mmCIF file of C-alpha atoms (C1' of nucleotides) in Angstrom:
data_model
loop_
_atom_site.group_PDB
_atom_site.id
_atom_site.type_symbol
_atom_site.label_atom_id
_atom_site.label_comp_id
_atom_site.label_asym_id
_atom_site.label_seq_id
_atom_site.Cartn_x
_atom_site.Cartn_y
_atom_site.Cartn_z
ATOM 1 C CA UNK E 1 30.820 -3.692 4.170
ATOM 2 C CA UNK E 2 28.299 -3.413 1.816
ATOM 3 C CA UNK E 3 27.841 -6.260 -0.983
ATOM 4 C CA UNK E 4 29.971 -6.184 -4.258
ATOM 5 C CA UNK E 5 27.865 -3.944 -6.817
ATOM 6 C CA UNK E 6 26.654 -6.656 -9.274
ATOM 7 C CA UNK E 7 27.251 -3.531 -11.988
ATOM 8 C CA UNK E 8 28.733 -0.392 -10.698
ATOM 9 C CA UNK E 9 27.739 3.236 -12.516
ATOM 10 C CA UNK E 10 30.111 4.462 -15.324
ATOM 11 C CA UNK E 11 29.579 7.783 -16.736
ATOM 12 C CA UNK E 12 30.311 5.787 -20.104
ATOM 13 C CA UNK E 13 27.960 3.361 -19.754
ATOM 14 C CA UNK E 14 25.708 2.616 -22.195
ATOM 15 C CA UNK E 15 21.935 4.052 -21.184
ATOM 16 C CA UNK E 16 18.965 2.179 -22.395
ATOM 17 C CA UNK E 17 16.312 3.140 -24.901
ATOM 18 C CA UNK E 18 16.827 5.104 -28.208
ATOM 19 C CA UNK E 19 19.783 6.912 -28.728
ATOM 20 C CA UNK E 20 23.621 5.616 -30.345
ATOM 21 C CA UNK E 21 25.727 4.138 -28.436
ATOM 22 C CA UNK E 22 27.853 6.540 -29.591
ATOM 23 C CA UNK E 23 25.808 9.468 -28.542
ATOM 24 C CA UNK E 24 25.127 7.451 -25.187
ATOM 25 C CA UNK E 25 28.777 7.337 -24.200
ATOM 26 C CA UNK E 26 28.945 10.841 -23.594
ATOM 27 C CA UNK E 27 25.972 10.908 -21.095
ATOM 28 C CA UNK E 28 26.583 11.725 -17.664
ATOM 29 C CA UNK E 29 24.555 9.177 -15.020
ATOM 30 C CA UNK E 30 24.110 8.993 -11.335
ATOM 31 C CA UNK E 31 22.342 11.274 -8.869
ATOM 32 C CA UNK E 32 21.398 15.249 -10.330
ATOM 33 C CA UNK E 33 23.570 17.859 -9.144
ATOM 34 C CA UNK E 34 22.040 21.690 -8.137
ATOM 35 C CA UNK E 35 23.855 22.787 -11.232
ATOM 36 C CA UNK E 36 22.074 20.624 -13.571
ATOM 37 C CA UNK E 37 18.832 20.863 -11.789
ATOM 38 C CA UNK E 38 18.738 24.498 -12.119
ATOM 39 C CA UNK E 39 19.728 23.862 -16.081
ATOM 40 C CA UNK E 40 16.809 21.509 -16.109
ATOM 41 C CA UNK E 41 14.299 23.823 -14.214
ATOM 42 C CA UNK E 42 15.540 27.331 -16.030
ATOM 43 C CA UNK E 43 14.963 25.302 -19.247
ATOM 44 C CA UNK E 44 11.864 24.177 -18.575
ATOM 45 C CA UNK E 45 10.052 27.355 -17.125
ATOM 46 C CA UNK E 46 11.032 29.139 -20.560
ATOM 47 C CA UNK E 47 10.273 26.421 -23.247
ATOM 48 C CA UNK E 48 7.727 23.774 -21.454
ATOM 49 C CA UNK E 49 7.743 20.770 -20.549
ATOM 50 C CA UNK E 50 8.221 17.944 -23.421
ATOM 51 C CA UNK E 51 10.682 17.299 -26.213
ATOM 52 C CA UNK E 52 12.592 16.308 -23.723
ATOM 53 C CA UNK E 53 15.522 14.845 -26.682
ATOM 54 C CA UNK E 54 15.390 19.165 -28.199
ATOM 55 C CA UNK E 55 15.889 20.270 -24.160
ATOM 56 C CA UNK E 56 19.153 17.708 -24.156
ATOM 57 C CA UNK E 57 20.492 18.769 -27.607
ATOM 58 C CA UNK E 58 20.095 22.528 -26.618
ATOM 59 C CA UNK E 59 20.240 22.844 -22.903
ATOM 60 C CA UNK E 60 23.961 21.666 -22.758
ATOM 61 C CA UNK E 61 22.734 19.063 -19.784
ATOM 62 C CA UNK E 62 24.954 15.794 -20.587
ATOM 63 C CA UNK E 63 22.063 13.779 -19.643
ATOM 64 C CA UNK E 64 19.431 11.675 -21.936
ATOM 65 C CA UNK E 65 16.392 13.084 -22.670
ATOM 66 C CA UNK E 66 14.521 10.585 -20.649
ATOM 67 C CA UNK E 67 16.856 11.050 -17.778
ATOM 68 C CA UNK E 68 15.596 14.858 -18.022
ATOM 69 C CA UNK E 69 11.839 13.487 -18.309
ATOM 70 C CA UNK E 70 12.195 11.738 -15.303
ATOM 71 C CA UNK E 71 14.041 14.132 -12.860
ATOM 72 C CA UNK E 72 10.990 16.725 -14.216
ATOM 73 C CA UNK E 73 7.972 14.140 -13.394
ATOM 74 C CA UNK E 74 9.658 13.116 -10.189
ATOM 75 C CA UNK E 75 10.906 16.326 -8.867
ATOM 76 C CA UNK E 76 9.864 19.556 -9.932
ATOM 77 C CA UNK E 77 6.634 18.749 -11.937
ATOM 78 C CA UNK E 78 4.156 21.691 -10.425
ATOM 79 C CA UNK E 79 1.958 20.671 -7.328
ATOM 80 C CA UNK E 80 3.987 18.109 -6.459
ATOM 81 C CA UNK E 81 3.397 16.761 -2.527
ATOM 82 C CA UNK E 82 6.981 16.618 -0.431
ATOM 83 C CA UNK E 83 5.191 15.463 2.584
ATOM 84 C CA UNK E 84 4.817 11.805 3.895
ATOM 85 C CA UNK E 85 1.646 10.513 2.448
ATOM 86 C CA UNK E 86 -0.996 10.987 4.856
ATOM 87 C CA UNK E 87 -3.382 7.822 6.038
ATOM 88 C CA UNK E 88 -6.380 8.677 3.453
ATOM 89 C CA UNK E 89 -3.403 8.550 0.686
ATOM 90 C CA UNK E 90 -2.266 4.939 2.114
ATOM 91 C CA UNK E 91 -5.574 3.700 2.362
ATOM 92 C CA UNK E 92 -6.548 4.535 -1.344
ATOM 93 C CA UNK E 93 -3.128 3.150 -2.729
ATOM 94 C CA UNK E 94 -4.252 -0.239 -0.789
ATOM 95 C CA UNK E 95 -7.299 -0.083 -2.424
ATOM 96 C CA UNK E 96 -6.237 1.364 -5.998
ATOM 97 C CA UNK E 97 -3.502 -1.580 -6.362
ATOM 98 C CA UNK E 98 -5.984 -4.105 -5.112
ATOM 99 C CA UNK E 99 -8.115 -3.287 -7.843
ATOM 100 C CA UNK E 100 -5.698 -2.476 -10.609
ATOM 101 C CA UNK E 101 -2.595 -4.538 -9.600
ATOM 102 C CA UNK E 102 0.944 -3.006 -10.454
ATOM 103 C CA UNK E 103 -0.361 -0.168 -12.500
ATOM 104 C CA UNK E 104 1.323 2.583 -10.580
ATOM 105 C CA UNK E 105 0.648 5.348 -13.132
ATOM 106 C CA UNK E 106 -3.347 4.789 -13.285
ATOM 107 C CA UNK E 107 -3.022 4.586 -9.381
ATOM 108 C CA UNK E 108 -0.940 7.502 -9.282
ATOM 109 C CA UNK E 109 -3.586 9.354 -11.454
ATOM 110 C CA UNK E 110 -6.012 9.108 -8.413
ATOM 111 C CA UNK E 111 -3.028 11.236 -5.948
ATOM 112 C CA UNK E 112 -2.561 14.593 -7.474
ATOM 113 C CA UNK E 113 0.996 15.418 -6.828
ATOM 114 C CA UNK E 114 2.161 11.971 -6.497
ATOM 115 C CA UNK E 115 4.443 10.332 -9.160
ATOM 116 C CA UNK E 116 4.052 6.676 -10.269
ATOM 117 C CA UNK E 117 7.737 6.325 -8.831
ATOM 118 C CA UNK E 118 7.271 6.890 -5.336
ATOM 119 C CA UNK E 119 3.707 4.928 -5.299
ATOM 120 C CA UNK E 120 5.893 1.998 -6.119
ATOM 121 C CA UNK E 121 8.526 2.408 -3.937
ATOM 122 C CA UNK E 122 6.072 3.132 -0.977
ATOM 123 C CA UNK E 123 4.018 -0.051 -2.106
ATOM 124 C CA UNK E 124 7.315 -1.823 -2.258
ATOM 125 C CA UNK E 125 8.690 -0.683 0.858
ATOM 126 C CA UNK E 126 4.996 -1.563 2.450
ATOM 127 C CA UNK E 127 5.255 -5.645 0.545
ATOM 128 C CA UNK E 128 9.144 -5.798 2.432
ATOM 129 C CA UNK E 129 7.897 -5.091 5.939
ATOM 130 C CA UNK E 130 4.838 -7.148 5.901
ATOM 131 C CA UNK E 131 7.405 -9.973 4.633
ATOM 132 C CA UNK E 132 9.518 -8.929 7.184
ATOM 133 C CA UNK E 133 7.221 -9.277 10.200
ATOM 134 C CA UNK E 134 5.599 -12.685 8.871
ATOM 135 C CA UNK E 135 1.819 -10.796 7.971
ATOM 136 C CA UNK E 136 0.251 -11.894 5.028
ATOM 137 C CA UNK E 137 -0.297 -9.504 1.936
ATOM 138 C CA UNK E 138 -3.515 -7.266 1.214
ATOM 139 C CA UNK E 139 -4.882 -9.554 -2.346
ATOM 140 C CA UNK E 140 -7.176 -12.017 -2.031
ATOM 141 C CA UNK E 141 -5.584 -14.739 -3.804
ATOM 142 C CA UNK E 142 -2.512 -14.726 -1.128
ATOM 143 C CA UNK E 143 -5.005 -15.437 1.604
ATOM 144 C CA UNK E 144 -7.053 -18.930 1.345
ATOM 145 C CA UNK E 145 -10.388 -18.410 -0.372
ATOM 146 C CA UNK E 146 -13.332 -19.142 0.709
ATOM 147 C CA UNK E 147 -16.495 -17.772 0.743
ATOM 148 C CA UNK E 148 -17.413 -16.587 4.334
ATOM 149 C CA UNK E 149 -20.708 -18.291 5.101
ATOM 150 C CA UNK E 150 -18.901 -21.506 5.441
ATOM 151 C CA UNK E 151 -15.831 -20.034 6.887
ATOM 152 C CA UNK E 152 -18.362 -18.416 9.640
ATOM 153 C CA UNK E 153 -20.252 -22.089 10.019
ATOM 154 C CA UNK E 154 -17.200 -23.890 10.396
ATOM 155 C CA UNK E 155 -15.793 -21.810 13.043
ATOM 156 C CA UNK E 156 -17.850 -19.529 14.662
ATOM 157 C CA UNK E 157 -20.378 -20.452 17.363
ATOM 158 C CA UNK E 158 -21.858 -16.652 17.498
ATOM 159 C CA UNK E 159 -20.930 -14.327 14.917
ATOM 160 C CA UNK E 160 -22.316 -10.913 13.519
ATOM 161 C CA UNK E 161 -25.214 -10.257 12.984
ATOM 162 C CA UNK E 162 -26.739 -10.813 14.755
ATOM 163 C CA UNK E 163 -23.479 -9.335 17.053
ATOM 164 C CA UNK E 164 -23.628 -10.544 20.384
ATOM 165 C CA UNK E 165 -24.234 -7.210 21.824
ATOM 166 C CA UNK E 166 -23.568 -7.344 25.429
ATOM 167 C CA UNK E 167 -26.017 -7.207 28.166
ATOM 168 C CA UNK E 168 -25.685 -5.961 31.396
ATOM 169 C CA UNK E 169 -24.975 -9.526 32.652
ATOM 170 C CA UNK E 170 -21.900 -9.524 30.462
ATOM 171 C CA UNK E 171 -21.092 -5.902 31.387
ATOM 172 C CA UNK E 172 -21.013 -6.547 34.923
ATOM 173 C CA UNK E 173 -18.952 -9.810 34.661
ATOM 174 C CA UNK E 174 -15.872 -8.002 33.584
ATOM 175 C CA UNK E 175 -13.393 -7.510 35.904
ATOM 176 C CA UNK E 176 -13.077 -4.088 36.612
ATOM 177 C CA UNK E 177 -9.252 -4.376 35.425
ATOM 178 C CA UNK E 178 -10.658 -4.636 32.578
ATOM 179 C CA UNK E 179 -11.677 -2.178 29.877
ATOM 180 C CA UNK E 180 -15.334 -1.962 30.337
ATOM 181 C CA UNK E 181 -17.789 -2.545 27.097
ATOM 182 C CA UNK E 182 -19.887 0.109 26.259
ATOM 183 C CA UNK E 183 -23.561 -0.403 25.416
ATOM 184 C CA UNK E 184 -23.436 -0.308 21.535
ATOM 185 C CA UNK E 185 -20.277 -2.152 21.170
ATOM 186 C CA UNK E 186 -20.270 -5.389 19.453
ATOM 187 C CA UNK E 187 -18.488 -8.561 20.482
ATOM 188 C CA UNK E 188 -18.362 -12.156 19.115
ATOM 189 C CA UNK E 189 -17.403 -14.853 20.893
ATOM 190 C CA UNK E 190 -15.540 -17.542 19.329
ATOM 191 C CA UNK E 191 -13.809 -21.149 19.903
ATOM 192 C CA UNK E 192 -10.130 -20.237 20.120
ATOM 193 C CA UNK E 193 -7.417 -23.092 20.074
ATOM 194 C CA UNK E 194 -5.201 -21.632 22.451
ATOM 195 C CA UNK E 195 -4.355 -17.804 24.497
ATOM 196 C CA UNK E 196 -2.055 -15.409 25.027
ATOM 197 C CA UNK E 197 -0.302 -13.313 22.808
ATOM 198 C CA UNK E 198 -0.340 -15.389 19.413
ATOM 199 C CA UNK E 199 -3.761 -15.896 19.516
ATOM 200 C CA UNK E 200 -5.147 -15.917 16.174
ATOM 201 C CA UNK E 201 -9.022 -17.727 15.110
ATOM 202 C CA UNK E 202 -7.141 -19.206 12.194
ATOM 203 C CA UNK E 203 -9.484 -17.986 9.363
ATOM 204 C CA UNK E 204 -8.512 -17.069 6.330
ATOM 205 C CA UNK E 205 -10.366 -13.742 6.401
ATOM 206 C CA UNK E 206 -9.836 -13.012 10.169
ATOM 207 C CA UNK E 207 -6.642 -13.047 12.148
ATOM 208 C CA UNK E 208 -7.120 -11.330 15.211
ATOM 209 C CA UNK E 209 -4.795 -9.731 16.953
ATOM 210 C CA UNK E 210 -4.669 -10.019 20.748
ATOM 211 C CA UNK E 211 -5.997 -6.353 21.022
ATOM 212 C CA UNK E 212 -9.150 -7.285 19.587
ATOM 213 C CA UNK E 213 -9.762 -9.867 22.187
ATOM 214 C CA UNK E 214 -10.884 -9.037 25.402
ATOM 215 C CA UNK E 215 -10.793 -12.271 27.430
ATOM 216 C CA UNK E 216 -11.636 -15.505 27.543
ATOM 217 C CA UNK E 217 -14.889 -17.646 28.700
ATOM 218 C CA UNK E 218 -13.952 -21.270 29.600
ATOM 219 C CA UNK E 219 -16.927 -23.121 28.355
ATOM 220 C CA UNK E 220 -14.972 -25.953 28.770
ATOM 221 C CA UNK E 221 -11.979 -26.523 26.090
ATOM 222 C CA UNK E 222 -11.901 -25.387 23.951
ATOM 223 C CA UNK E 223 -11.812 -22.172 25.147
ATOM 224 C CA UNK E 224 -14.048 -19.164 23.901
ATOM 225 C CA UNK E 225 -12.454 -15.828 23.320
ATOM 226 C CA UNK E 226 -14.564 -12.638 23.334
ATOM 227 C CA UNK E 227 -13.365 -10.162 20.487
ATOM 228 C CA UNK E 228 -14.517 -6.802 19.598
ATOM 229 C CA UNK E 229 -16.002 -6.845 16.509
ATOM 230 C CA UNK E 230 -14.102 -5.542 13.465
ATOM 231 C CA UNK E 231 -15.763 -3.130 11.038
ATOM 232 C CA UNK E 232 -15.776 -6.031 8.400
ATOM 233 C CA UNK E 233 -16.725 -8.837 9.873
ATOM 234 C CA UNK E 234 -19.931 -7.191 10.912
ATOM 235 C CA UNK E 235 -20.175 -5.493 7.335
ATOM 236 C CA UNK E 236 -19.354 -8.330 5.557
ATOM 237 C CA UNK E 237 -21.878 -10.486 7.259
ATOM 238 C CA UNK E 238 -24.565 -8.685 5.622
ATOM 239 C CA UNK E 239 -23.800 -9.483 1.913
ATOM 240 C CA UNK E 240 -25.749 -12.955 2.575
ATOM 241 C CA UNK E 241 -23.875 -15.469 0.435
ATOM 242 C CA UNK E 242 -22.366 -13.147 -1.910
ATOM 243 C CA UNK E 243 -18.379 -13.425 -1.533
ATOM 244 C CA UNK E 244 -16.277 -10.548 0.102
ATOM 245 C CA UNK E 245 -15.459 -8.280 -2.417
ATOM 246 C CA UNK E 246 -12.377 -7.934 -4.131
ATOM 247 C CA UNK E 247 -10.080 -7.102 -1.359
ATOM 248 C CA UNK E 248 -9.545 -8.564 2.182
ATOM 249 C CA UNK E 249 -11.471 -7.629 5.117
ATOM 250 C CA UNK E 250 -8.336 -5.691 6.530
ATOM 251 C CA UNK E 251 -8.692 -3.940 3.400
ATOM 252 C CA UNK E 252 -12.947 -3.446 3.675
ATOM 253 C CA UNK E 253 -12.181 -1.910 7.691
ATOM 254 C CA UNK E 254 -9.242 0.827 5.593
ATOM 255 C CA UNK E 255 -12.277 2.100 3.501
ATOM 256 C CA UNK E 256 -14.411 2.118 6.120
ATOM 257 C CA UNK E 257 -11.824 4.237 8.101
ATOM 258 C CA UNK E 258 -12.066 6.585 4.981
ATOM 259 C CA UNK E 259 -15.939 6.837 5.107
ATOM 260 C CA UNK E 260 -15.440 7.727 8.804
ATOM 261 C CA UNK E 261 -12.943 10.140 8.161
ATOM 262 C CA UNK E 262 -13.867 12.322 5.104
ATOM 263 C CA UNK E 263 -17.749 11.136 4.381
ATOM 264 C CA UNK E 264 -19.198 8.983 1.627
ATOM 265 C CA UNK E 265 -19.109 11.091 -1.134
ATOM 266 C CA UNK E 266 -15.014 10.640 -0.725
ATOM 267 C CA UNK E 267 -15.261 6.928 -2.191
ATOM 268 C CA UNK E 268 -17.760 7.670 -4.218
ATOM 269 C CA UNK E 269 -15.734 10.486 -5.917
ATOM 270 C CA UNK E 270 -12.409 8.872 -6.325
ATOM 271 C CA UNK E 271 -13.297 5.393 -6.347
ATOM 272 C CA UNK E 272 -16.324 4.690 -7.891
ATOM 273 C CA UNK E 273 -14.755 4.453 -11.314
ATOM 274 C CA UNK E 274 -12.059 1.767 -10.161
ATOM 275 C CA UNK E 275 -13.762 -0.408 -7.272
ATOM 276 C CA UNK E 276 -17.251 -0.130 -8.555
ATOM 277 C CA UNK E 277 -18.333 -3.422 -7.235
ATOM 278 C CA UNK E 278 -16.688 -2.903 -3.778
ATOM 279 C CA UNK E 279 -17.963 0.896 -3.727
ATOM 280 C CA UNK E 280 -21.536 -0.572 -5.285
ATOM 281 C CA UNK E 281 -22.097 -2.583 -2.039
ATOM 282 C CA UNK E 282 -20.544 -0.119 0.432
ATOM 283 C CA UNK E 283 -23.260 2.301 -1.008
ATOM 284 C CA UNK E 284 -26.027 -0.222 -0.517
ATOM 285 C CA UNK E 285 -24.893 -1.302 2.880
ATOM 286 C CA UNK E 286 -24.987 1.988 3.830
ATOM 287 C CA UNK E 287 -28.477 3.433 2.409
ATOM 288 C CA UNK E 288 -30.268 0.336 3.119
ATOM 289 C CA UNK E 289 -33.297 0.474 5.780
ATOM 290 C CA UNK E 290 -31.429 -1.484 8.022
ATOM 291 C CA UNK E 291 -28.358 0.690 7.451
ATOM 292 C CA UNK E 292 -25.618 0.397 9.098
ATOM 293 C CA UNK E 293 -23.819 3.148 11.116
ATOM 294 C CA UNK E 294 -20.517 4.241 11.417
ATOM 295 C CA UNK E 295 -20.059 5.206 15.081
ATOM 296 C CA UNK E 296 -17.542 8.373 15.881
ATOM 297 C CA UNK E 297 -14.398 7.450 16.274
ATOM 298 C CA UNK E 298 -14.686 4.024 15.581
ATOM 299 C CA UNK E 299 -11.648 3.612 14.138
ATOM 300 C CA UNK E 300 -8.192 3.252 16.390
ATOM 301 C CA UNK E 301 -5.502 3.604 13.587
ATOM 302 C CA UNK E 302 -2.677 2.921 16.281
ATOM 303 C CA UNK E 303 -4.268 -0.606 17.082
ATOM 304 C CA UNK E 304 -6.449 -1.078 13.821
ATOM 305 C CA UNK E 305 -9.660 -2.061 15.919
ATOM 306 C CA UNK E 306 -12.707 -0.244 15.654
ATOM 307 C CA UNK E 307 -16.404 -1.115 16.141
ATOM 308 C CA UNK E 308 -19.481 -0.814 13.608
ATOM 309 C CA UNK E 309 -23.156 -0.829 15.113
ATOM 310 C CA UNK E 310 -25.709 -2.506 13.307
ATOM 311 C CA UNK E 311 -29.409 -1.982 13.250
ATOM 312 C CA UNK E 312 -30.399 -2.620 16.947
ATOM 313 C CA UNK E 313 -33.018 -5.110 16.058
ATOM 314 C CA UNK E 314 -30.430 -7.130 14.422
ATOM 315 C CA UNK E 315 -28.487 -7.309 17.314
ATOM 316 C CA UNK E 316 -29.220 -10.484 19.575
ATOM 317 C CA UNK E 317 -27.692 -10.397 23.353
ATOM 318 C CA UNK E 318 -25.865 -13.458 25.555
ATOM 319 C CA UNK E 319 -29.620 -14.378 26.942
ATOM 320 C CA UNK E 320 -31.103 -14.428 23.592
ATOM 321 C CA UNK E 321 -28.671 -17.246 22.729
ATOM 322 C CA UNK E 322 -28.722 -18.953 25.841
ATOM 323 C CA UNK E 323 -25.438 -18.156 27.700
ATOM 324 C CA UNK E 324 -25.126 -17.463 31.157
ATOM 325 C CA UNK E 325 -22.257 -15.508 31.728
ATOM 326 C CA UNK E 326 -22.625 -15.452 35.398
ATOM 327 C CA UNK E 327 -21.699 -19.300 35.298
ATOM 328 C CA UNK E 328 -18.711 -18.622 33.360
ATOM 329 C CA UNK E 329 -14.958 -18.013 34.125
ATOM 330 C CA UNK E 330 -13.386 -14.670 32.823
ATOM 331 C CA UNK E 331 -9.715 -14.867 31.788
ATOM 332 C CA UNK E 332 -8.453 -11.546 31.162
ATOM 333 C CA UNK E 333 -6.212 -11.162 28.418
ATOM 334 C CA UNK E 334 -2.454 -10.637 28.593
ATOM 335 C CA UNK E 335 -2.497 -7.435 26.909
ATOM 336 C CA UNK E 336 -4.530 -4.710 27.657
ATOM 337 C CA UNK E 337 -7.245 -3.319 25.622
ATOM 338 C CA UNK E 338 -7.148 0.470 23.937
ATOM 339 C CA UNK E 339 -10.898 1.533 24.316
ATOM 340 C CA UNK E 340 -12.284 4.573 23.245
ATOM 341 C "C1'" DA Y 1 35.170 4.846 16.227
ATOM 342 C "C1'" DA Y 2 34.636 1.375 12.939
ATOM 343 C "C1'" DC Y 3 32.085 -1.810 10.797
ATOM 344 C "C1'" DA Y 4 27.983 -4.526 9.115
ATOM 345 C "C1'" DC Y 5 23.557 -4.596 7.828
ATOM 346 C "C1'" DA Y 6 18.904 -3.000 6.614
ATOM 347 C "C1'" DA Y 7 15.705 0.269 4.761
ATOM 348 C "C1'" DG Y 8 14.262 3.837 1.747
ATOM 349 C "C1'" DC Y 9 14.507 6.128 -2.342
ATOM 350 C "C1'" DA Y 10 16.344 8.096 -6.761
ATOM 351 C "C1'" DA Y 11 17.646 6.730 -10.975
ATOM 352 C "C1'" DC Y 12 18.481 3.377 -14.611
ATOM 353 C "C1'" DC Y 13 17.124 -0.177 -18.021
ATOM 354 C "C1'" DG Y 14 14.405 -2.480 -21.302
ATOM 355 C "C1'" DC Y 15 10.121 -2.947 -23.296
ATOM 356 C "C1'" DA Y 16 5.595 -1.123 -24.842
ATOM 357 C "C1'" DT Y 17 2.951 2.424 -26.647
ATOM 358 C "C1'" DT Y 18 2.205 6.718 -28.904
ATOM 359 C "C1'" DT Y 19 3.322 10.185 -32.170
ATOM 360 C "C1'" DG Y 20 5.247 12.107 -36.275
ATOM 361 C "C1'" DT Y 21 6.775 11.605 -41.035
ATOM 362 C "C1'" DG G 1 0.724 1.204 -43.730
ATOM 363 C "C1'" DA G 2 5.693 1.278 -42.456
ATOM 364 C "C1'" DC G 3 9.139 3.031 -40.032
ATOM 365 C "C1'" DA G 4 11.668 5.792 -36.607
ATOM 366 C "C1'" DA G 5 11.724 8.693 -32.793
ATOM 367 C "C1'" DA G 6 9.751 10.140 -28.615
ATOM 368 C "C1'" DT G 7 7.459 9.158 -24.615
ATOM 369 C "C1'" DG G 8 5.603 6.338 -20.896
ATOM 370 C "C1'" DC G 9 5.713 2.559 -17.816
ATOM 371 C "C1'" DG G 10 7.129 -1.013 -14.530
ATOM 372 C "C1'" DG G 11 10.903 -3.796 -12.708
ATOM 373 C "C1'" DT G 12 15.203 -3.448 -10.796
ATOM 374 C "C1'" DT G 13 19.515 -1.624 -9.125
ATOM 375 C "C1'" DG G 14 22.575 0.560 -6.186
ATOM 376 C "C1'" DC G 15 23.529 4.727 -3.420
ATOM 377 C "C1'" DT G 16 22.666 7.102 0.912
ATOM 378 C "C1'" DT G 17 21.382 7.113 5.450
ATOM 379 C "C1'" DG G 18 20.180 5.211 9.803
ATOM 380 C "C1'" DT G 19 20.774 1.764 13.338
ATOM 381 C "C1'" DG G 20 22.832 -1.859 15.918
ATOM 382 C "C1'" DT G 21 27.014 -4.187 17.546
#
DNA sequence: AACACAAGCAACCGCATTTGT
DNA sequence: GACAAATGCGGTTGCTTGTGT
């Protein structure tokens, strides 16, 4: 049985904002019927949109005139979208409310035919399962700052760049149960507490899931896991000691996944105006000499790994730092790895 | 089949801002 | 400028629907 309604609906309740009391009383409430929809709509189409108090006085709809305002703006405003958003539509909502926090209006401005309303409630809906499964949220300041130089000395023994890119001598060492590494793939390798499936590096910025690692070396504990590298991380790496941008790595890889998908000029379009500094540095990453490149189908939305190349003069191999794979012990991992 | 619970969404409420007089 | 009404916005509520037991 569901819980006791803390206040249950009265059609003589008294409605908020504006009119009597007295006028109020008389205002019907609850969910819009066909009848009054088609009141609504018919009313609309001959007078406009607006004056939204007039339409209630002379439409003969028992409802208040911002009851009327909303049913329009969230149902039957022209060009309104029906569908589920689509990916691009998540990804810039992540990124819109990262920069402007719970304005849903100004982020619904960037969505033609979405309404403020259902931004919010998909946002909300999004903040309730990422509570729900224990994952942290998308802002900055609920992760652990730090600026990722240190983060990268304290933890990492090789990190991007320069990417560990594999050499043969790594390539051949993998099983052949295992997903085999392409050439221009990047991996790091990285001291890892413990394996299996809750392995996680423990940084504020990274938390890898077990996807994203291929195996394990045992150097000798602890032991040293092998992970693709994320589109961040090696993106990130290249903004010297400047911090990460506003928004968290998971967040950097979304946009990324946007470039990938629908070109530059799509950030540079929409979101130039409201992520300038984030957009700023994408733009210089990407037009730099030593630009990076976005590979084809980088980008595995159903296990949110994906690989970025850099330069291949930045890119050092396992001889270049001194590790001899042959003399090392390959775990696989639990889990097998979605390759592309 | 009946019930309990969770999730998603439409609508409400109160406050802030804008517009009109 | 002062005031009232209209409009807009964001937080919250509670209804509907789906799922598990």
């Amino acid at each position: 049985m569901r819980p006791p309604l803390k206040k249950e609906r009265a059609s003589t309740a008294v409605a908020g904002g504006g009119a009597s009391a007295t006028t109020q009383q008389l205002q019907k409430r609850g969910p819009w019927t066909p009848a009054e929809d088609t009141i609504l709509k018919e009313y609309v189409r001959k007078h406009g949109a607006g004056n939204w108090n007039v339409l209630q006085k002379n439409s003969g709809l028992q409802r208040t005139g911002k009851s009327c305002r909303l049913r329009w703006v969230n149902n039957f405003r022209p060009n309104l979208k029906k569908e589920s958003f689509s990916p691009y539509e998540e990804t810039l909502i992540l990124l819109l409310h990262d920069e402007l926090g719970n304005r849903w209006a100004q982020i619904a401005k960037h969505l033609p035919g979405r309404t403020d309303n259902e931004i919010k409630n998909y946002w909300n809906t999004l903040i309730n399962r990422r509570k729900r499964a224990g994952l942290p949220m998308y802002r900055l300041e609920n992760q652990q700052h730090m600026p990722l130089k240190s983060q990268r000395q304290e933890q990492c023994i090789a990190i991007s760049p320069p990417a560990l890119k594999p050499s043969q001598a790594i390539l051949s060492s993998l099983p052949s149960a295992m997903p085999q590494l392409s050439e221009n793939q990047c991996v790091s390798i990285r001291q890892c507490p413990n394996r299996g499936n809750n392995i996680s590096f423990q940084l504020p910025y990274f938390t890898y899931p077990v996807e994203n690692c291929l195996g394990y070396f045992d150097l000798g504990p602890p032991p040293y896991a092998v992970t693709k590298e994320l589109p961040s991380s090696q993106f990130s790496s290249n903004f010297g000691d400047e911090q990460m941008p506003q928004g968290s790595s998971r967040l950097l890889d979304d946009l990324l996944h946007v470039i990938d998908l629908y070109g530059i000029e799509v950030i540079e379009e929409t979101l130039k105006a409201d992520i300038p500094t984030l957009v700023d540095l994408i733009l210089r990453e990407t037009t730099a000499p030593t630009s990076l490149t976005v590979l084809p189908g980088w980008y595995n939305h159903s296990s949110g790994v994906g690989e970025f190349l850099n330069d291949p003069m930045a890119v050092i191999t396992d001889k270049e730092i001194g590790l001899d794979v042959q003399q090392l012990e390959w775990i696989p991992t639990v889990a097998p790895v979605e390759f592309y």
